PDB file of C-alpha atoms in Angstrom:
ATOM      1  CA  UNK A1035       4.504  -6.739   2.000  1.00 89.00           C
ATOM      2  CA  UNK A1036       2.505  -5.153   4.822  1.00 93.00           C
ATOM      3  CA  UNK A1037      -1.231  -4.760   4.278  1.00 94.00           C
ATOM      4  CA  UNK A1038      -3.508  -2.777   6.597  1.00 96.00           C
ATOM      5  CA  UNK A1039      -7.145  -3.924   6.623  1.00 95.00           C
ATOM      6  CA  UNK A1040      -9.992  -1.989   8.271  1.00 94.00           C
ATOM      7  CA  UNK A1041     -12.116  -4.306  10.435  1.00 94.00           C
ATOM      8  CA  UNK A1042     -14.706  -4.360  13.197  1.00 93.00           C
ATOM      9  CA  UNK A1043     -12.910  -6.278  15.965  1.00 92.00           C
ATOM     10  CA  UNK A1044      -9.626  -7.870  17.003  1.00 93.00           C
ATOM     11  CA  UNK A1045     -11.034 -11.382  16.978  1.00 91.00           C
ATOM     12  CA  UNK A1046      -9.992 -13.327  13.873  1.00 89.00           C
ATOM     13  CA  UNK A1047     -13.054 -15.626  14.052  1.00 89.00           C
ATOM     14  CA  UNK A1048     -15.784 -13.018  14.022  1.00 91.00           C
ATOM     15  CA  UNK A1049     -14.225  -9.783  12.785  1.00 92.00           C
ATOM     16  CA  UNK A1050     -15.920  -8.327   9.734  1.00 91.00           C
ATOM     17  CA  UNK A1051     -14.396  -6.049   7.130  1.00 91.00           C
ATOM     18  CA  UNK A1052     -15.178  -2.419   7.865  1.00 90.00           C
ATOM     19  CA  UNK A1053     -16.104  -0.393   4.788  1.00 86.00           C
ATOM     20  CA  UNK A1054     -15.026   2.821   6.468  1.00 86.00           C
ATOM     21  CA  UNK A1055     -11.299   3.343   6.639  1.00 88.00           C
ATOM     22  CA  UNK A1056     -10.696   6.296   8.964  1.00 87.00           C
ATOM     23  CA  UNK A1057     -13.580   5.451  11.309  1.00 89.00           C
ATOM     24  CA  UNK A1058     -12.920   1.737  11.551  1.00 92.00           C
ATOM     25  CA  UNK A1059     -12.649   0.471  15.141  1.00 93.00           C
ATOM     26  CA  UNK A1060      -9.703  -1.818  14.446  1.00 95.00           C
ATOM     27  CA  UNK A1061      -6.994  -2.421  11.889  1.00 95.00           C
ATOM     28  CA  UNK A1062      -5.535  -5.786  11.014  1.00 95.00           C
ATOM     29  CA  UNK A1063      -1.899  -5.713   9.874  1.00 95.00           C
ATOM     30  CA  UNK A1064      -0.994  -8.630   7.631  1.00 94.00           C
ATOM     31  CA  UNK A1065       2.629  -9.368   6.743  1.00 92.00           C
ATOM     32  CA  UNK A1066       2.948 -11.454   3.569  1.00 88.00           C
ATOM     33  CA  UNK A1067       6.526 -12.454   4.471  1.00 90.00           C
ATOM     34  CA  UNK A1068       5.300 -14.850   7.176  1.00 89.00           C
ATOM     35  CA  UNK A1069       1.474 -14.525   6.906  1.00 87.00           C
ATOM     36  CA  UNK A1070       1.381 -13.120  10.420  1.00 91.00           C
ATOM     37  CA  UNK A1071      -1.426 -10.839  11.595  1.00 93.00           C
ATOM     38  CA  UNK A1072      -1.679  -8.341  14.413  1.00 93.00           C
ATOM     39  CA  UNK A1073      -4.546  -6.104  15.471  1.00 95.00           C
ATOM     40  CA  UNK A1074      -4.422  -2.458  16.433  1.00 94.00           C
ATOM     41  CA  UNK A1075      -7.163  -0.301  17.873  1.00 94.00           C
ATOM     42  CA  UNK A1076      -7.905   2.937  16.039  1.00 93.00           C
ATOM     43  CA  UNK A1077      -6.692   5.572  18.518  1.00 91.00           C
ATOM     44  CA  UNK A1078      -7.707   8.536  16.389  1.00 90.00           C
ATOM     45  CA  UNK A1079     -11.506   8.083  16.567  1.00 89.00           C
ATOM     46  CA  UNK A1080     -12.065  11.284  18.546  1.00 86.00           C
ATOM     47  CA  UNK A1081      -9.802  13.423  16.368  1.00 85.00           C
ATOM     48  CA  UNK A1082     -10.554  15.620  13.362  1.00 82.00           C
ATOM     49  CA  UNK A1083      -9.286  14.534   9.937  1.00 81.00           C
ATOM     50  CA  UNK A1084      -9.173  10.948  11.195  1.00 87.00           C
ATOM     51  CA  UNK A1085      -8.405   9.453   7.773  1.00 87.00           C
ATOM     52  CA  UNK A1086      -5.286  11.585   7.295  1.00 89.00           C
ATOM     53  CA  UNK A1087      -4.032  10.862  10.805  1.00 92.00           C
ATOM     54  CA  UNK A1088      -4.502   7.132  10.344  1.00 93.00           C
ATOM     55  CA  UNK A1089      -2.731   6.931   6.996  1.00 93.00           C
ATOM     56  CA  UNK A1090       0.130   9.136   8.186  1.00 92.00           C
ATOM     57  CA  UNK A1091       0.649   6.710  11.042  1.00 92.00           C
ATOM     58  CA  UNK A1092       0.718   3.673   8.736  1.00 93.00           C
ATOM     59  CA  UNK A1093       2.932   5.438   6.183  1.00 93.00           C
ATOM     60  CA  UNK A1094       5.467   6.047   8.986  1.00 92.00           C
ATOM     61  CA  UNK A1095       5.315   2.324   9.733  1.00 90.00           C
ATOM     62  CA  UNK A1096       6.035   1.457   6.072  1.00 91.00           C
ATOM     63  CA  UNK A1097       2.673  -0.004   5.108  1.00 93.00           C
ATOM     64  CA  UNK A1098       2.650  -1.063   1.437  1.00 93.00           C
ATOM     65  CA  UNK A1099      -1.071  -1.490   0.985  1.00 94.00           C
ATOM     66  CA  UNK A1100      -4.331  -0.336   2.587  1.00 95.00           C
ATOM     67  CA  UNK A1101      -7.426  -2.504   2.104  1.00 94.00           C
ATOM     68  CA  UNK A1102     -10.805  -0.968   2.924  1.00 92.00           C
ATOM     69  CA  UNK A1103     -14.256  -0.213   1.534  1.00 87.00           C
ATOM     70  CA  UNK A1104     -13.637   3.341   0.407  1.00 83.00           C
ATOM     71  CA  UNK A1105     -11.018   6.072   0.433  1.00 81.00           C
ATOM     72  CA  UNK A1106     -11.886   9.732   0.878  1.00 77.00           C
ATOM     73  CA  UNK A1107     -10.747  12.541  -1.398  1.00 74.00           C
ATOM     74  CA  UNK A1108      -8.251  13.848   1.173  1.00 79.00           C
ATOM     75  CA  UNK A1109      -6.404  10.588   1.749  1.00 84.00           C
ATOM     76  CA  UNK A1110      -6.106   9.428  -1.870  1.00 83.00           C
ATOM     77  CA  UNK A1111      -3.489  12.005  -2.970  1.00 80.00           C
ATOM     78  CA  UNK A1112      -1.377  11.322   0.133  1.00 86.00           C
ATOM     79  CA  UNK A1113      -1.414   7.585  -0.500  1.00 89.00           C
ATOM     80  CA  UNK A1114      -0.568   8.134  -4.203  1.00 84.00           C
ATOM     81  CA  UNK A1115       2.405  10.358  -3.292  1.00 84.00           C
ATOM     82  CA  UNK A1116       3.745   7.756  -0.874  1.00 88.00           C
ATOM     83  CA  UNK A1117       3.266   4.849  -3.306  1.00 88.00           C
ATOM     84  CA  UNK A1118       0.891   3.030  -0.972  1.00 92.00           C
ATOM     85  CA  UNK A1119      -1.494   0.787  -2.876  1.00 93.00           C
ATOM     86  CA  UNK A1120      -5.217   1.345  -2.244  1.00 93.00           C
ATOM     87  CA  UNK A1121      -7.469  -1.698  -2.481  1.00 93.00           C
ATOM     88  CA  UNK A1122     -11.249  -1.718  -2.232  1.00 90.00           C
ATOM     89  CA  UNK A1123     -12.173  -5.242  -1.157  1.00 85.00           C
ATOM     90  CA  UNK A1124     -14.604  -7.327  -3.217  1.00 81.00           C
ATOM     91  CA  UNK A1125     -18.270  -6.544  -2.551  1.00 76.00           C
ATOM     92  CA  UNK A1126     -19.063 -10.204  -1.664  1.00 78.00           C
ATOM     93  CA  UNK A1127     -16.464 -10.407   1.082  1.00 80.00           C
ATOM     94  CA  UNK A1128     -17.841  -9.882   4.581  1.00 83.00           C
ATOM     95  CA  UNK A1129     -15.522 -11.622   7.066  1.00 90.00           C
ATOM     96  CA  UNK A1130     -11.913 -10.634   7.679  1.00 92.00           C
ATOM     97  CA  UNK A1131     -10.939 -14.312   7.673  1.00 90.00           C
ATOM     98  CA  UNK A1132     -12.178 -14.689   4.053  1.00 89.00           C
ATOM     99  CA  UNK A1133      -9.898 -11.880   2.932  1.00 89.00           C
ATOM    100  CA  UNK A1134      -6.923 -13.189   4.885  1.00 90.00           C
ATOM    101  CA  UNK A1135      -7.371 -16.655   3.333  1.00 88.00           C
ATOM    102  CA  UNK A1136      -7.115 -15.066  -0.117  1.00 86.00           C
ATOM    103  CA  UNK A1137      -4.058 -13.003   0.818  1.00 85.00           C
ATOM    104  CA  UNK A1138      -2.356 -16.113   2.236  1.00 83.00           C
ATOM    105  CA  UNK A1139      -3.036 -18.241  -0.845  1.00 79.00           C
TER     106      UNK A1139
ATOM    107  CA  UNK B  59      10.845 -18.629 -17.534  1.00 76.00           C
ATOM    108  CA  UNK B  60      10.863 -15.291 -19.450  1.00 77.00           C
ATOM    109  CA  UNK B  61      11.743 -12.099 -17.628  1.00 78.00           C
ATOM    110  CA  UNK B  62       8.718 -10.290 -16.192  1.00 70.00           C
ATOM    111  CA  UNK B  63       7.740  -7.245 -18.240  1.00 71.00           C
ATOM    112  CA  UNK B  64       8.228  -3.880 -16.639  1.00 73.00           C
ATOM    113  CA  UNK B  65       5.038  -1.840 -16.618  1.00 72.00           C
ATOM    114  CA  UNK B  66       4.896   0.940 -19.203  1.00 78.00           C
ATOM    115  CA  UNK B  67       3.540   4.227 -17.967  1.00 75.00           C
ATOM    116  CA  UNK B  68       0.741   5.768 -19.992  1.00 74.00           C
ATOM    117  CA  UNK B  69      -0.786   9.202 -19.498  1.00 68.00           C
ATOM    118  CA  UNK B  70      -4.326   8.196 -20.417  1.00 67.00           C
ATOM    119  CA  UNK B  71      -5.955   5.181 -22.039  1.00 69.00           C
ATOM    120  CA  UNK B  72      -7.376   5.595 -25.560  1.00 75.00           C
ATOM    121  CA  UNK B  73     -10.750   7.345 -25.760  1.00 72.00           C
ATOM    122  CA  UNK B  74     -12.091   4.547 -27.958  1.00 78.00           C
ATOM    123  CA  UNK B  75     -12.489   0.792 -27.450  1.00 78.00           C
ATOM    124  CA  UNK B  76     -11.687   0.029 -31.064  1.00 85.00           C
ATOM    125  CA  UNK B  77     -12.076   0.859 -34.732  1.00 87.00           C
ATOM    126  CA  UNK B  78     -14.041  -1.057 -37.381  1.00 88.00           C
ATOM    127  CA  UNK B  79     -13.624  -0.806 -41.138  1.00 87.00           C
ATOM    128  CA  UNK B  80     -16.754   0.255 -43.052  1.00 84.00           C
ATOM    129  CA  UNK B  81     -17.723   0.540 -46.706  1.00 78.00           C
ATOM    130  CA  UNK B  82     -17.632  -1.607 -49.786  1.00 61.00           C
ATOM    131  CA  UNK B  83     -14.597  -3.701 -49.038  1.00 59.00           C
ATOM    132  CA  UNK B  84     -15.251  -4.044 -45.326  1.00 61.00           C
ATOM    133  CA  UNK B  85     -15.874  -7.488 -43.930  1.00 63.00           C
ATOM    134  CA  UNK B  86     -15.715  -9.125 -40.538  1.00 62.00           C
ATOM    135  CA  UNK B  87     -12.426 -10.971 -40.780  1.00 76.00           C
ATOM    136  CA  UNK B  88     -11.204 -10.926 -37.230  1.00 86.00           C
ATOM    137  CA  UNK B  89      -9.589  -8.405 -34.964  1.00 89.00           C
ATOM    138  CA  UNK B  90      -6.203  -7.051 -34.031  1.00 93.00           C
ATOM    139  CA  UNK B  91      -5.564  -6.213 -30.369  1.00 92.00           C
ATOM    140  CA  UNK B  92      -3.742  -2.920 -29.866  1.00 92.00           C
ATOM    141  CA  UNK B  93      -2.259  -2.707 -26.374  1.00 90.00           C
ATOM    142  CA  UNK B  94      -2.567   0.505 -24.355  1.00 86.00           C
ATOM    143  CA  UNK B  95       1.200   0.984 -24.403  1.00 89.00           C
ATOM    144  CA  UNK B  96       1.246   0.553 -28.215  1.00 93.00           C
ATOM    145  CA  UNK B  97      -1.441   3.226 -28.552  1.00 92.00           C
ATOM    146  CA  UNK B  98       0.647   5.459 -26.271  1.00 90.00           C
ATOM    147  CA  UNK B  99       3.754   4.878 -28.420  1.00 93.00           C
ATOM    148  CA  UNK B 100       1.919   5.993 -31.579  1.00 94.00           C
ATOM    149  CA  UNK B 101       0.476   8.985 -29.760  1.00 90.00           C
ATOM    150  CA  UNK B 102       3.858  10.146 -28.447  1.00 89.00           C
ATOM    151  CA  UNK B 103       5.893   9.538 -31.633  1.00 93.00           C
ATOM    152  CA  UNK B 104       3.377  10.346 -34.400  1.00 94.00           C
ATOM    153  CA  UNK B 105       0.907  12.746 -32.783  1.00 87.00           C
ATOM    154  CA  UNK B 106       3.037  14.604 -30.217  1.00 84.00           C
ATOM    155  CA  UNK B 107       6.074  14.339 -32.566  1.00 87.00           C
ATOM    156  CA  UNK B 108       8.443  13.349 -29.745  1.00 88.00           C
ATOM    157  CA  UNK B 109      11.893  11.855 -30.302  1.00 92.00           C
ATOM    158  CA  UNK B 110      12.046   8.181 -29.326  1.00 95.00           C
ATOM    159  CA  UNK B 111      14.414   8.962 -26.467  1.00 93.00           C
ATOM    160  CA  UNK B 112      12.028  11.488 -24.912  1.00 89.00           C
ATOM    161  CA  UNK B 113       9.034   9.201 -25.395  1.00 90.00           C
ATOM    162  CA  UNK B 114      10.894   6.258 -23.855  1.00 92.00           C
ATOM    163  CA  UNK B 115      11.726   8.309 -20.772  1.00 87.00           C
ATOM    164  CA  UNK B 116       8.095   9.350 -20.417  1.00 83.00           C
ATOM    165  CA  UNK B 117       6.940   5.749 -20.594  1.00 86.00           C
ATOM    166  CA  UNK B 118       9.609   4.568 -18.163  1.00 85.00           C
ATOM    167  CA  UNK B 119      11.293   2.195 -20.602  1.00 91.00           C
ATOM    168  CA  UNK B 120      14.588   2.105 -22.516  1.00 94.00           C
ATOM    169  CA  UNK B 121      14.803   3.576 -26.006  1.00 96.00           C
ATOM    170  CA  UNK B 122      15.183   0.140 -27.679  1.00 96.00           C
ATOM    171  CA  UNK B 123      12.125  -1.104 -25.766  1.00 95.00           C
ATOM    172  CA  UNK B 124      10.148   1.931 -26.908  1.00 96.00           C
ATOM    173  CA  UNK B 125      11.245   1.266 -30.495  1.00 97.00           C
ATOM    174  CA  UNK B 126       9.983  -2.336 -30.217  1.00 96.00           C
ATOM    175  CA  UNK B 127       6.635  -1.224 -28.788  1.00 96.00           C
ATOM    176  CA  UNK B 128       6.257   1.418 -31.517  1.00 97.00           C
ATOM    177  CA  UNK B 129       7.162  -1.027 -34.278  1.00 97.00           C
ATOM    178  CA  UNK B 130       4.650  -3.547 -32.934  1.00 97.00           C
ATOM    179  CA  UNK B 131       1.974  -0.835 -32.861  1.00 97.00           C
ATOM    180  CA  UNK B 132       2.593   0.197 -36.463  1.00 97.00           C
ATOM    181  CA  UNK B 133       2.590  -3.400 -37.683  1.00 97.00           C
ATOM    182  CA  UNK B 134      -0.744  -4.013 -35.992  1.00 96.00           C
ATOM    183  CA  UNK B 135      -2.312  -0.863 -37.438  1.00 96.00           C
ATOM    184  CA  UNK B 136      -0.991  -1.763 -40.907  1.00 96.00           C
ATOM    185  CA  UNK B 137      -2.385  -5.299 -40.569  1.00 95.00           C
ATOM    186  CA  UNK B 138      -5.806  -3.958 -39.529  1.00 93.00           C
ATOM    187  CA  UNK B 139      -5.867  -1.559 -42.513  1.00 91.00           C
ATOM    188  CA  UNK B 140      -4.637  -4.008 -45.164  1.00 91.00           C
ATOM    189  CA  UNK B 141      -6.662  -7.014 -44.002  1.00 90.00           C
ATOM    190  CA  UNK B 142      -9.793  -4.990 -43.045  1.00 89.00           C
ATOM    191  CA  UNK B 143      -9.688  -6.233 -39.476  1.00 91.00           C
ATOM    192  CA  UNK B 144     -11.222  -4.585 -36.452  1.00 91.00           C
ATOM    193  CA  UNK B 145      -8.731  -2.786 -34.234  1.00 91.00           C
ATOM    194  CA  UNK B 146      -9.506  -3.415 -30.548  1.00 88.00           C
ATOM    195  CA  UNK B 147      -7.728  -1.869 -27.583  1.00 84.00           C
ATOM    196  CA  UNK B 148      -6.503  -4.122 -24.821  1.00 79.00           C
ATOM    197  CA  UNK B 149      -4.920  -3.395 -21.455  1.00 70.00           C
ATOM    198  CA  UNK B 150      -1.457  -4.997 -21.915  1.00 73.00           C
ATOM    199  CA  UNK B 151       1.384  -4.122 -19.525  1.00 72.00           C
ATOM    200  CA  UNK B 152       0.462  -0.509 -18.881  1.00 72.00           C
ATOM    201  CA  UNK B 153      -0.021   1.431 -15.709  1.00 68.00           C
ATOM    202  CA  UNK B 154      -1.694   4.731 -15.151  1.00 65.00           C
ATOM    203  CA  UNK B 155      -0.211   6.670 -12.275  1.00 59.00           C
ATOM    204  CA  UNK B 156      -3.478   7.728 -10.712  1.00 65.00           C
ATOM    205  CA  UNK B 157      -5.840   5.271 -12.320  1.00 79.00           C
ATOM    206  CA  UNK B 158      -7.989   2.634 -10.661  1.00 85.00           C
ATOM    207  CA  UNK B 159      -8.001  -0.915 -11.884  1.00 86.00           C
ATOM    208  CA  UNK B 160     -10.666  -3.563 -11.479  1.00 87.00           C
ATOM    209  CA  UNK B 161     -10.401  -7.342 -11.240  1.00 88.00           C
ATOM    210  CA  UNK B 162     -12.945  -9.166 -13.393  1.00 87.00           C
ATOM    211  CA  UNK B 163     -12.655 -12.281 -11.190  1.00 88.00           C
ATOM    212  CA  UNK B 164     -13.173 -11.066  -7.602  1.00 87.00           C
ATOM    213  CA  UNK B 165     -14.455  -7.530  -8.439  1.00 87.00           C
ATOM    214  CA  UNK B 166     -11.991  -5.756  -6.158  1.00 89.00           C
ATOM    215  CA  UNK B 167     -10.663  -2.355  -7.217  1.00 88.00           C
ATOM    216  CA  UNK B 168      -7.136  -1.073  -6.644  1.00 90.00           C
ATOM    217  CA  UNK B 169      -4.379   1.310  -7.654  1.00 89.00           C
ATOM    218  CA  UNK B 170      -0.986   0.291  -9.045  1.00 85.00           C
ATOM    219  CA  UNK B 171       1.733   2.540  -7.594  1.00 83.00           C
ATOM    220  CA  UNK B 172       4.938   2.844  -9.587  1.00 74.00           C
ATOM    221  CA  UNK B 173       6.871   0.920  -6.929  1.00 74.00           C
ATOM    222  CA  UNK B 174       4.625  -2.136  -7.236  1.00 73.00           C
ATOM    223  CA  UNK B 175       6.064  -4.341 -10.008  1.00 66.00           C
ATOM    224  CA  UNK B 176       3.229  -6.841 -10.032  1.00 70.00           C
ATOM    225  CA  UNK B 177       0.227  -6.201 -12.270  1.00 77.00           C
ATOM    226  CA  UNK B 178      -2.132  -8.817 -10.917  1.00 86.00           C
ATOM    227  CA  UNK B 179      -5.091  -8.506  -8.560  1.00 89.00           C
ATOM    228  CA  UNK B 180      -3.735  -8.020  -5.003  1.00 91.00           C
ATOM    229  CA  UNK B 181      -6.610 -10.089  -3.550  1.00 90.00           C
ATOM    230  CA  UNK B 182      -7.118 -13.126  -5.809  1.00 89.00           C
ATOM    231  CA  UNK B 183      -3.834 -12.867  -7.843  1.00 88.00           C
ATOM    232  CA  UNK B 184      -5.706 -13.018 -11.142  1.00 87.00           C
ATOM    233  CA  UNK B 185      -4.205 -11.407 -14.226  1.00 84.00           C
ATOM    234  CA  UNK B 186      -7.679 -10.462 -15.513  1.00 84.00           C
ATOM    235  CA  UNK B 187      -7.463  -6.814 -14.566  1.00 83.00           C
ATOM    236  CA  UNK B 188      -8.348  -3.695 -16.484  1.00 81.00           C
ATOM    237  CA  UNK B 189      -8.391   0.049 -16.144  1.00 76.00           C
ATOM    238  CA  UNK B 190     -11.666   1.436 -14.824  1.00 76.00           C
ATOM    239  CA  UNK B 191     -13.021   4.383 -16.838  1.00 59.00           C
ATOM    240  CA  UNK B 192     -13.302   7.554 -14.751  1.00 47.00           C
TER     241      UNK B 192
END
């Protein structure tokens, strides 16, 4: 299962979870098959309708789950239609590494 | 190990959390848990007057499975009436197409798309999840 997590940097040690999905600087892609992670820079930051562009990109790449702090009204129906799970991470979680430890357990 | 239960689709959770008997013969003698899918079975068969086949298709289960859910629901309601027990709704193995669920352990919130078989928290893997009221 491929999870996309919005985060603040591409450094596993100090990256924090980013509560914004569309405007996050980076995305961490976690593959539960082998617990591998890869980082991707958000290349849509200067565009309009960022959230929709980002999710369309990850839907094309067969993401199963998006983990972030919030999901806007425009992106929710698209994710529902494409059977992509939306997850709002726990309020106590701050660091990306905390979340990845839970996903890997 | 028993086969994992397929999630049963429900249109909406019950509007109530439970029912309590009142009056002369009423007493606190325990509770009966009515699952969301059992409530849905009673609603479809007895309120909407659907045939079992139609109701089963709506819930995404086979007709025999629907019949078992419906029978369980009626037995529980009968038990609550006869033994003056409180009827309490409980999440069970239901999923709501566009509903949000919450985990009582890690407090994350999430949706359960129809293609996702698992009905546990995606973060901490707990089974203590419930539908969040809109």
